[in-house]
Amino acid sequence: MTRLIRNLLILLCAAQAVFAAGFLLQISALTRLWPLPYTTPLSFIFIASIAFAAVASTLWCILTAELAGVAGIALDYILIFVPITIFMAQLAGRGGSSGLTMFAVLCAATAVLGLGLLAWSVRIPPRDVRPTPRLVRSAFAIFVIALIVAGGQMVLKNTGIMPWSISTEATVIYGWMFLGAAAYFAYGIVRPGWYNAGGQLAGFLAYDVVLIVPFVQRLPLVEPELRLNLIIYLVVLIASGALAAYYLFVHAETRLWGRGKSAVSA
């Protein structure tokens, strides 16, 4: 069963990477599959960053054989795709395009996949029992609060949160993505351990790398009323990216090569 699930996760990563790359590079054969009209290039880049984050977190679990970490990813899938399925079904029921219905079906299938992965992985004991570094735990708590505040406003259709103009429908969808991410980081606090934190940081780093250049390029172009949003977002990207890069690649006790075996405290 473990080999079967591992192969399924590899296929899932490959599919997500293809779609993420297509959205990032604005390949029309893939971007036209997105069901919402009037989606801007920056919105496609944002969606790509979310997908690449999922790929990075899942790959970390596969490459480190830390399949207990899949539980948090599965929880993320459930809390993103269940409400988005309902929302898309509502839009389709109001006379939307057939693309909305197909997207709702795809989201429902992903939510079911998340339920299956959670039921399977939550019972797996972690291989790496090192604790999550204190600084990382503190950062996760801040991320959870920020994501809940921003995502909660967005699912309530506040379109003034993101640092670019988006539709009400996109705002709701992105809001659920933030709330799903909040649940993922909260899971890492409730079940602290490097087996969870490593994948979470890998996902955050991928998300940061995709977004930071487009956001910096947007600084001279941003609408005055959205400038503060963009600056705050950039600060979060830089801080979280530096945190992830340090603990994944520099910190002697947690870096991906030459990892130490002693307890992690800082």
PDB file of C-alpha atoms in Angstrom:
ATOM      1  CA  MET A   1       0.000   0.000   0.000  1.00  0.00           C
ATOM      2  CA  THR A   2       2.798   2.441   0.858  1.00  0.00           C
ATOM      3  CA  ARG A   3       4.419   2.000  -2.570  1.00  0.00           C
ATOM      4  CA  LEU A   4       1.046   2.491  -4.283  1.00  0.00           C
ATOM      5  CA  ILE A   5       0.361   5.709  -2.374  1.00  0.00           C
ATOM      6  CA  ARG A   6       3.893   6.925  -3.004  1.00  0.00           C
ATOM      7  CA  ASN A   7       3.459   6.402  -6.750  1.00  0.00           C
ATOM      8  CA  LEU A   8       0.088   8.165  -6.598  1.00  0.00           C
ATOM      9  CA  LEU A   9       1.713  11.131  -4.877  1.00  0.00           C
ATOM     10  CA  ILE A  10       4.424  11.273  -7.545  1.00  0.00           C
ATOM     11  CA  LEU A  11       1.768  11.342 -10.287  1.00  0.00           C
ATOM     12  CA  LEU A  12      -0.134  14.013  -8.385  1.00  0.00           C
ATOM     13  CA  CYS A  13       3.015  16.136  -8.107  1.00  0.00           C
ATOM     14  CA  ALA A  14       3.706  15.740 -11.819  1.00  0.00           C
ATOM     15  CA  ALA A  15       0.180  16.814 -12.775  1.00  0.00           C
ATOM     16  CA  GLN A  16       0.267  19.785 -10.402  1.00  0.00           C
ATOM     17  CA  ALA A  17       3.689  20.846 -11.695  1.00  0.00           C
ATOM     18  CA  VAL A  18       2.482  20.771 -15.314  1.00  0.00           C
ATOM     19  CA  PHE A  19      -0.535  22.933 -14.553  1.00  0.00           C
ATOM     20  CA  ALA A  20       1.477  25.254 -12.318  1.00  0.00           C
ATOM     21  CA  ALA A  21       4.096  25.753 -15.040  1.00  0.00           C
ATOM     22  CA  GLY A  22       1.356  26.357 -17.600  1.00  0.00           C
ATOM     23  CA  PHE A  23      -0.275  29.009 -15.449  1.00  0.00           C
ATOM     24  CA  LEU A  24       3.062  30.612 -14.591  1.00  0.00           C
ATOM     25  CA  LEU A  25       4.084  30.799 -18.250  1.00  0.00           C
ATOM     26  CA  GLN A  26       0.560  31.759 -19.373  1.00  0.00           C
ATOM     27  CA  ILE A  27       0.198  28.809 -21.760  1.00  0.00           C
ATOM     28  CA  SER A  28      -3.270  29.249 -23.208  1.00  0.00           C
ATOM     29  CA  ALA A  29      -3.944  25.513 -23.580  1.00  0.00           C
ATOM     30  CA  LEU A  30      -3.845  25.320 -19.766  1.00  0.00           C
ATOM     31  CA  THR A  31      -5.005  28.768 -18.644  1.00  0.00           C
ATOM     32  CA  ARG A  32      -8.236  28.422 -20.596  1.00  0.00           C
ATOM     33  CA  LEU A  33      -9.141  25.493 -18.343  1.00  0.00           C
ATOM     34  CA  TRP A  34      -9.559  27.965 -15.479  1.00  0.00           C
ATOM     35  CA  PRO A  35     -13.322  28.572 -15.344  1.00  0.00           C
ATOM     36  CA  LEU A  36     -13.464  32.194 -14.159  1.00  0.00           C
ATOM     37  CA  PRO A  37     -13.473  34.933 -16.817  1.00  0.00           C
ATOM     38  CA  TYR A  38     -11.338  38.068 -16.692  1.00  0.00           C
ATOM     39  CA  THR A  39      -8.507  36.347 -14.818  1.00  0.00           C
ATOM     40  CA  THR A  40      -5.389  38.533 -14.913  1.00  0.00           C
ATOM     41  CA  PRO A  41      -1.818  37.310 -15.518  1.00  0.00           C
ATOM     42  CA  LEU A  42      -0.955  38.021 -11.879  1.00  0.00           C
ATOM     43  CA  SER A  43      -3.865  35.857 -10.768  1.00  0.00           C
ATOM     44  CA  PHE A  44      -2.550  32.983 -12.857  1.00  0.00           C
ATOM     45  CA  ILE A  45       0.883  33.462 -11.256  1.00  0.00           C
ATOM     46  CA  PHE A  46      -0.736  33.378  -7.806  1.00  0.00           C
ATOM     47  CA  ILE A  47      -2.560  30.131  -8.618  1.00  0.00           C
ATOM     48  CA  ALA A  48       0.724  28.705  -9.926  1.00  0.00           C
ATOM     49  CA  SER A  49       2.438  29.630  -6.638  1.00  0.00           C
ATOM     50  CA  ILE A  50      -0.203  27.702  -4.665  1.00  0.00           C
ATOM     51  CA  ALA A  51       0.222  24.655  -6.908  1.00  0.00           C
ATOM     52  CA  PHE A  52       4.025  24.769  -6.731  1.00  0.00           C
ATOM     53  CA  ALA A  53       3.777  25.010  -2.930  1.00  0.00           C
ATOM     54  CA  ALA A  54       1.698  21.814  -2.886  1.00  0.00           C
ATOM     55  CA  VAL A  55       4.244  20.117  -5.148  1.00  0.00           C
ATOM     56  CA  ALA A  56       7.172  21.155  -2.946  1.00  0.00           C
ATOM     57  CA  SER A  57       5.503  20.006   0.285  1.00  0.00           C
ATOM     58  CA  THR A  58       4.530  16.654  -1.214  1.00  0.00           C
ATOM     59  CA  LEU A  59       7.938  16.083  -2.795  1.00  0.00           C
ATOM     60  CA  TRP A  60       9.604  16.773   0.547  1.00  0.00           C
ATOM     61  CA  CYS A  61       7.505  14.015   2.107  1.00  0.00           C
ATOM     62  CA  ILE A  62       8.368  11.622  -0.741  1.00  0.00           C
ATOM     63  CA  LEU A  63      12.092  12.349  -0.890  1.00  0.00           C
ATOM     64  CA  THR A  64      12.558  12.148   2.877  1.00  0.00           C
ATOM     65  CA  ALA A  65      10.225   9.116   3.149  1.00  0.00           C
ATOM     66  CA  GLU A  66       8.334  11.138   5.752  1.00  0.00           C
ATOM     67  CA  LEU A  67       4.832  10.041   4.754  1.00  0.00           C
ATOM     68  CA  ALA A  68       3.370  11.061   8.111  1.00  0.00           C
ATOM     69  CA  GLY A  69       3.737  14.621   6.808  1.00  0.00           C
ATOM     70  CA  VAL A  70       1.169  13.904   4.087  1.00  0.00           C
ATOM     71  CA  ALA A  71      -1.617  14.232   6.677  1.00  0.00           C
ATOM     72  CA  GLY A  72      -1.242  18.014   6.875  1.00  0.00           C
ATOM     73  CA  ILE A  73      -1.242  18.295   3.083  1.00  0.00           C
ATOM     74  CA  ALA A  74      -4.377  16.155   2.903  1.00  0.00           C
ATOM     75  CA  LEU A  75      -6.077  18.381   5.479  1.00  0.00           C
ATOM     76  CA  ASP A  76      -5.140  21.373   3.336  1.00  0.00           C
ATOM     77  CA  TYR A  77      -6.780  19.739   0.298  1.00  0.00           C
ATOM     78  CA  ILE A  78      -9.979  19.015   2.208  1.00  0.00           C
ATOM     79  CA  LEU A  79     -10.380  22.500   3.654  1.00  0.00           C
ATOM     80  CA  ILE A  80      -9.669  24.131   0.289  1.00  0.00           C
ATOM     81  CA  PHE A  81     -11.579  21.930  -2.116  1.00  0.00           C
ATOM     82  CA  VAL A  82     -14.730  21.071  -0.156  1.00  0.00           C
ATOM     83  CA  PRO A  83     -15.873  24.719   0.120  1.00  0.00           C
ATOM     84  CA  ILE A  84     -14.645  25.557  -3.391  1.00  0.00           C
ATOM     85  CA  THR A  85     -16.672  22.611  -4.735  1.00  0.00           C
ATOM     86  CA  ILE A  86     -19.782  24.007  -3.059  1.00  0.00           C
ATOM     87  CA  PHE A  87     -19.046  27.543  -4.271  1.00  0.00           C
ATOM     88  CA  MET A  88     -18.446  26.421  -7.863  1.00  0.00           C
ATOM     89  CA  ALA A  89     -21.606  24.319  -7.828  1.00  0.00           C
ATOM     90  CA  GLN A  90     -23.524  27.394  -6.685  1.00  0.00           C
ATOM     91  CA  LEU A  91     -22.059  29.476  -9.507  1.00  0.00           C
ATOM     92  CA  ALA A  92     -22.837  26.757 -12.042  1.00  0.00           C
ATOM     93  CA  GLY A  93     -26.396  26.508 -10.709  1.00  0.00           C
ATOM     94  CA  ARG A  94     -26.930  30.198 -11.390  1.00  0.00           C
ATOM     95  CA  GLY A  95     -26.499  29.670 -15.103  1.00  0.00           C
ATOM     96  CA  GLY A  96     -22.717  29.632 -15.336  1.00  0.00           C
ATOM     97  CA  SER A  97     -20.687  27.909 -18.018  1.00  0.00           C
ATOM     98  CA  SER A  98     -20.167  24.161 -18.267  1.00  0.00           C
ATOM     99  CA  GLY A  99     -16.560  24.860 -17.266  1.00  0.00           C
ATOM    100  CA  LEU A 100     -17.775  25.764 -13.777  1.00  0.00           C
ATOM    101  CA  THR A 101     -19.514  22.402 -13.462  1.00  0.00           C
ATOM    102  CA  MET A 102     -16.441  20.518 -14.636  1.00  0.00           C
ATOM    103  CA  PHE A 103     -14.250  22.472 -12.244  1.00  0.00           C
ATOM    104  CA  ALA A 104     -16.640  21.698  -9.382  1.00  0.00           C
ATOM    105  CA  VAL A 105     -16.386  17.988 -10.224  1.00  0.00           C
ATOM    106  CA  LEU A 106     -12.572  18.198 -10.295  1.00  0.00           C
ATOM    107  CA  CYS A 107     -12.539  19.987  -6.931  1.00  0.00           C
ATOM    108  CA  ALA A 108     -14.859  17.362  -5.462  1.00  0.00           C
ATOM    109  CA  ALA A 109     -12.539  14.591  -6.678  1.00  0.00           C
ATOM    110  CA  THR A 110      -9.556  16.365  -5.125  1.00  0.00           C
ATOM    111  CA  ALA A 111     -11.421  16.712  -1.828  1.00  0.00           C
ATOM    112  CA  VAL A 112     -12.177  12.969  -1.858  1.00  0.00           C
ATOM    113  CA  LEU A 113      -8.509  12.295  -2.576  1.00  0.00           C
ATOM    114  CA  GLY A 114      -7.618  14.482   0.391  1.00  0.00           C
ATOM    115  CA  LEU A 115      -9.980  12.533   2.655  1.00  0.00           C
ATOM    116  CA  GLY A 116      -8.419   9.248   1.549  1.00  0.00           C
ATOM    117  CA  LEU A 117      -4.872  10.514   2.037  1.00  0.00           C
ATOM    118  CA  LEU A 118      -5.718  11.879   5.478  1.00  0.00           C
ATOM    119  CA  ALA A 119      -7.297   8.607   6.608  1.00  0.00           C
ATOM    120  CA  TRP A 120      -4.221   6.719   5.384  1.00  0.00           C
ATOM    121  CA  SER A 121      -1.420   9.019   6.532  1.00  0.00           C
ATOM    122  CA  VAL A 122      -2.679  10.190   9.927  1.00  0.00           C
ATOM    123  CA  ARG A 123      -1.935   6.725  11.366  1.00  0.00           C
ATOM    124  CA  ILE A 124       1.666   6.609  10.107  1.00  0.00           C
ATOM    125  CA  PRO A 125       4.265   7.254  12.823  1.00  0.00           C
ATOM    126  CA  PRO A 126       6.903   9.867  11.941  1.00  0.00           C
ATOM    127  CA  ARG A 127      10.414   8.694  11.112  1.00  0.00           C
ATOM    128  CA  ASP A 128      12.114  11.944  12.137  1.00  0.00           C
ATOM    129  CA  VAL A 129      11.173  12.740  15.728  1.00  0.00           C
ATOM    130  CA  ARG A 130      13.175  15.959  16.017  1.00  0.00           C
ATOM    131  CA  PRO A 131      11.025  18.835  17.317  1.00  0.00           C
ATOM    132  CA  THR A 132      10.128  21.845  15.241  1.00  0.00           C
ATOM    133  CA  PRO A 133      12.527  24.733  15.988  1.00  0.00           C
ATOM    134  CA  ARG A 134      11.031  27.307  18.345  1.00  0.00           C
ATOM    135  CA  LEU A 135      11.387  30.137  15.826  1.00  0.00           C
ATOM    136  CA  VAL A 136       9.565  28.092  13.193  1.00  0.00           C
ATOM    137  CA  ARG A 137       6.735  27.259  15.618  1.00  0.00           C
ATOM    138  CA  SER A 138       6.360  30.943  16.448  1.00  0.00           C
ATOM    139  CA  ALA A 139       6.367  31.874  12.759  1.00  0.00           C
ATOM    140  CA  PHE A 140       3.705  29.253  12.028  1.00  0.00           C
ATOM    141  CA  ALA A 141       1.478  30.771  14.723  1.00  0.00           C
ATOM    142  CA  ILE A 142       1.840  34.198  13.088  1.00  0.00           C
ATOM    143  CA  PHE A 143       1.128  32.705   9.651  1.00  0.00           C
ATOM    144  CA  VAL A 144      -2.023  31.007  10.952  1.00  0.00           C
ATOM    145  CA  ILE A 145      -3.386  34.236  12.421  1.00  0.00           C
ATOM    146  CA  ALA A 146      -2.568  36.263   9.304  1.00  0.00           C
ATOM    147  CA  LEU A 147      -4.060  33.660   6.950  1.00  0.00           C
ATOM    148  CA  ILE A 148      -7.255  33.368   8.987  1.00  0.00           C
ATOM    149  CA  VAL A 149      -7.709  37.136   9.134  1.00  0.00           C
ATOM    150  CA  ALA A 150      -7.039  37.639   5.403  1.00  0.00           C
ATOM    151  CA  GLY A 151      -8.763  34.476   4.215  1.00  0.00           C
ATOM    152  CA  GLY A 152     -11.788  35.048   6.431  1.00  0.00           C
ATOM    153  CA  GLN A 153     -12.338  38.509   4.975  1.00  0.00           C
ATOM    154  CA  MET A 154     -11.897  37.175   1.458  1.00  0.00           C
ATOM    155  CA  VAL A 155     -14.465  34.378   1.744  1.00  0.00           C
ATOM    156  CA  LEU A 156     -16.818  37.131   2.959  1.00  0.00           C
ATOM    157  CA  LYS A 157     -16.170  38.802  -0.425  1.00  0.00           C
ATOM    158  CA  ASN A 158     -13.861  41.610   0.647  1.00  0.00           C
ATOM    159  CA  THR A 159     -12.050  42.314  -2.634  1.00  0.00           C
ATOM    160  CA  GLY A 160      -9.580  44.782  -1.116  1.00  0.00           C
ATOM    161  CA  ILE A 161      -7.175  42.295   0.493  1.00  0.00           C
ATOM    162  CA  MET A 162      -4.955  41.134  -2.374  1.00  0.00           C
ATOM    163  CA  PRO A 163      -2.484  43.650  -3.841  1.00  0.00           C
ATOM    164  CA  TRP A 164      -4.120  43.619  -7.267  1.00  0.00           C
ATOM    165  CA  SER A 165      -7.682  43.897  -8.527  1.00  0.00           C
ATOM    166  CA  ILE A 166      -9.599  40.596  -8.660  1.00  0.00           C
ATOM    167  CA  SER A 167     -13.221  39.592  -9.065  1.00  0.00           C
ATOM    168  CA  THR A 168     -15.491  38.702  -6.167  1.00  0.00           C
ATOM    169  CA  GLU A 169     -15.559  35.048  -7.257  1.00  0.00           C
ATOM    170  CA  ALA A 170     -11.766  34.840  -7.389  1.00  0.00           C
ATOM    171  CA  THR A 171     -11.569  36.557  -4.011  1.00  0.00           C
ATOM    172  CA  VAL A 172     -13.691  33.835  -2.417  1.00  0.00           C
ATOM    173  CA  ILE A 173     -11.627  31.055  -4.005  1.00  0.00           C
ATOM    174  CA  TYR A 174      -8.310  32.585  -2.961  1.00  0.00           C
ATOM    175  CA  GLY A 175      -9.724  33.121   0.515  1.00  0.00           C
ATOM    176  CA  TRP A 176     -10.397  29.398   0.883  1.00  0.00           C
ATOM    177  CA  MET A 177      -6.849  28.732  -0.324  1.00  0.00           C
ATOM    178  CA  PHE A 178      -5.564  30.929   2.509  1.00  0.00           C
ATOM    179  CA  LEU A 179      -7.792  29.216   5.073  1.00  0.00           C
ATOM    180  CA  GLY A 180      -6.613  25.804   3.866  1.00  0.00           C
ATOM    181  CA  ALA A 181      -3.020  26.960   4.273  1.00  0.00           C
ATOM    182  CA  ALA A 182      -3.881  28.205   7.773  1.00  0.00           C
ATOM    183  CA  ALA A 183      -5.132  24.720   8.649  1.00  0.00           C
ATOM    184  CA  TYR A 184      -1.919  23.188   7.265  1.00  0.00           C
ATOM    185  CA  PHE A 185       0.279  25.378   9.450  1.00  0.00           C
ATOM    186  CA  ALA A 186      -2.026  24.918  12.437  1.00  0.00           C
ATOM    187  CA  TYR A 187      -1.633  21.157  12.013  1.00  0.00           C
ATOM    188  CA  GLY A 188       2.113  21.684  12.246  1.00  0.00           C
ATOM    189  CA  ILE A 189       1.598  23.463  15.571  1.00  0.00           C
ATOM    190  CA  VAL A 190      -0.785  20.847  16.976  1.00  0.00           C
ATOM    191  CA  ARG A 191       1.511  18.034  15.836  1.00  0.00           C
ATOM    192  CA  PRO A 192       4.936  19.669  16.064  1.00  0.00           C
ATOM    193  CA  GLY A 193       7.873  17.888  14.569  1.00  0.00           C
ATOM    194  CA  TRP A 194      10.353  18.329  11.756  1.00  0.00           C
ATOM    195  CA  TYR A 195       8.489  15.623   9.818  1.00  0.00           C
ATOM    196  CA  ASN A 196       5.713  18.217   9.403  1.00  0.00           C
ATOM    197  CA  ALA A 197       7.673  21.474   9.480  1.00  0.00           C
ATOM    198  CA  GLY A 198      10.124  20.538   6.729  1.00  0.00           C
ATOM    199  CA  GLY A 199       7.410  20.038   4.140  1.00  0.00           C
ATOM    200  CA  GLN A 200       5.574  23.146   5.268  1.00  0.00           C
ATOM    201  CA  LEU A 201       8.698  25.267   4.872  1.00  0.00           C
ATOM    202  CA  ALA A 202       9.438  23.710   1.471  1.00  0.00           C
ATOM    203  CA  GLY A 203       5.949  24.663   0.320  1.00  0.00           C
ATOM    204  CA  PHE A 204       6.284  28.193   1.632  1.00  0.00           C
ATOM    205  CA  LEU A 205       9.649  28.623  -0.084  1.00  0.00           C
ATOM    206  CA  ALA A 206       8.217  27.521  -3.443  1.00  0.00           C
ATOM    207  CA  TYR A 207       5.299  29.916  -2.989  1.00  0.00           C
ATOM    208  CA  ASP A 208       7.677  32.774  -2.161  1.00  0.00           C
ATOM    209  CA  VAL A 209      10.027  32.116  -5.077  1.00  0.00           C
ATOM    210  CA  VAL A 210       7.181  32.207  -7.597  1.00  0.00           C
ATOM    211  CA  LEU A 211       5.596  35.399  -6.272  1.00  0.00           C
ATOM    212  CA  ILE A 212       8.398  37.645  -5.120  1.00  0.00           C
ATOM    213  CA  VAL A 213       9.697  38.855  -8.516  1.00  0.00           C
ATOM    214  CA  PRO A 214       6.232  39.612  -9.992  1.00  0.00           C
ATOM    215  CA  PHE A 215       5.307  41.466  -6.804  1.00  0.00           C
ATOM    216  CA  VAL A 216       8.503  43.530  -6.809  1.00  0.00           C
ATOM    217  CA  GLN A 217       7.864  44.376 -10.472  1.00  0.00           C
ATOM    218  CA  ARG A 218       4.393  45.529  -9.520  1.00  0.00           C
ATOM    219  CA  LEU A 219       5.617  48.111  -6.980  1.00  0.00           C
ATOM    220  CA  PRO A 220       5.780  51.054  -9.431  1.00  0.00           C
ATOM    221  CA  LEU A 221       2.474  50.048 -11.038  1.00  0.00           C
ATOM    222  CA  VAL A 222       0.245  49.257  -8.073  1.00  0.00           C
ATOM    223  CA  GLU A 223      -2.862  51.336  -7.425  1.00  0.00           C
ATOM    224  CA  PRO A 224      -2.354  53.771  -4.514  1.00  0.00           C
ATOM    225  CA  GLU A 225      -5.087  52.147  -2.438  1.00  0.00           C
ATOM    226  CA  LEU A 226      -3.389  48.728  -2.788  1.00  0.00           C
ATOM    227  CA  ARG A 227       0.214  49.841  -2.214  1.00  0.00           C
ATOM    228  CA  LEU A 228       0.203  49.073   1.525  1.00  0.00           C
ATOM    229  CA  ASN A 229      -1.248  45.609   0.821  1.00  0.00           C
ATOM    230  CA  LEU A 230       1.576  44.927  -1.621  1.00  0.00           C
ATOM    231  CA  ILE A 231       4.283  46.137   0.774  1.00  0.00           C
ATOM    232  CA  ILE A 232       2.922  43.972   3.601  1.00  0.00           C
ATOM    233  CA  TYR A 233       2.697  40.984   1.264  1.00  0.00           C
ATOM    234  CA  LEU A 234       6.299  41.507   0.130  1.00  0.00           C
ATOM    235  CA  VAL A 235       7.526  41.717   3.720  1.00  0.00           C
ATOM    236  CA  VAL A 236       5.797  38.408   4.474  1.00  0.00           C
ATOM    237  CA  LEU A 237       7.268  36.792   1.349  1.00  0.00           C
ATOM    238  CA  ILE A 238      10.804  37.933   2.142  1.00  0.00           C
ATOM    239  CA  ALA A 239      10.596  36.973   5.828  1.00  0.00           C
ATOM    240  CA  SER A 240       9.021  33.561   5.242  1.00  0.00           C
ATOM    241  CA  GLY A 241      11.348  32.816   2.346  1.00  0.00           C
ATOM    242  CA  ALA A 242      14.412  33.659   4.453  1.00  0.00           C
ATOM    243  CA  LEU A 243      13.090  31.508   7.315  1.00  0.00           C
ATOM    244  CA  ALA A 244      12.448  28.548   5.023  1.00  0.00           C
ATOM    245  CA  ALA A 245      15.779  28.850   3.208  1.00  0.00           C
ATOM    246  CA  TYR A 246      17.712  29.051   6.477  1.00  0.00           C
ATOM    247  CA  TYR A 247      16.176  25.971   8.076  1.00  0.00           C
ATOM    248  CA  LEU A 248      16.092  23.906   4.886  1.00  0.00           C
ATOM    249  CA  PHE A 249      19.570  24.731   3.576  1.00  0.00           C
ATOM    250  CA  VAL A 250      21.733  26.358   6.282  1.00  0.00           C
ATOM    251  CA  HIS A 251      20.786  25.356   9.837  1.00  0.00           C
ATOM    252  CA  ALA A 252      23.017  22.422  10.770  1.00  0.00           C
ATOM    253  CA  GLU A 253      20.302  20.469  12.596  1.00  0.00           C
ATOM    254  CA  THR A 254      17.627  20.657   9.899  1.00  0.00           C
ATOM    255  CA  ARG A 255      19.249  21.243   6.509  1.00  0.00           C
ATOM    256  CA  LEU A 256      18.548  18.695   3.811  1.00  0.00           C
ATOM    257  CA  TRP A 257      22.119  17.418   3.726  1.00  0.00           C
ATOM    258  CA  GLY A 258      24.315  16.485   6.680  1.00  0.00           C
ATOM    259  CA  ARG A 259      21.368  16.684   9.022  1.00  0.00           C
ATOM    260  CA  GLY A 260      22.125  16.494  12.708  1.00  0.00           C
ATOM    261  CA  LYS A 261      20.454  14.041  15.062  1.00  0.00           C
ATOM    262  CA  SER A 262      20.306  16.123  18.192  1.00  0.00           C
ATOM    263  CA  ALA A 263      17.265  17.987  19.390  1.00  0.00           C
ATOM    264  CA  VAL A 264      16.416  21.217  17.636  1.00  0.00           C
ATOM    265  CA  SER A 265      15.882  24.198  19.875  1.00  0.00           C
ATOM    266  CA  ALA A 266      16.499  27.334  17.862  1.00  0.00           C
TER     267      ALA A 266
END
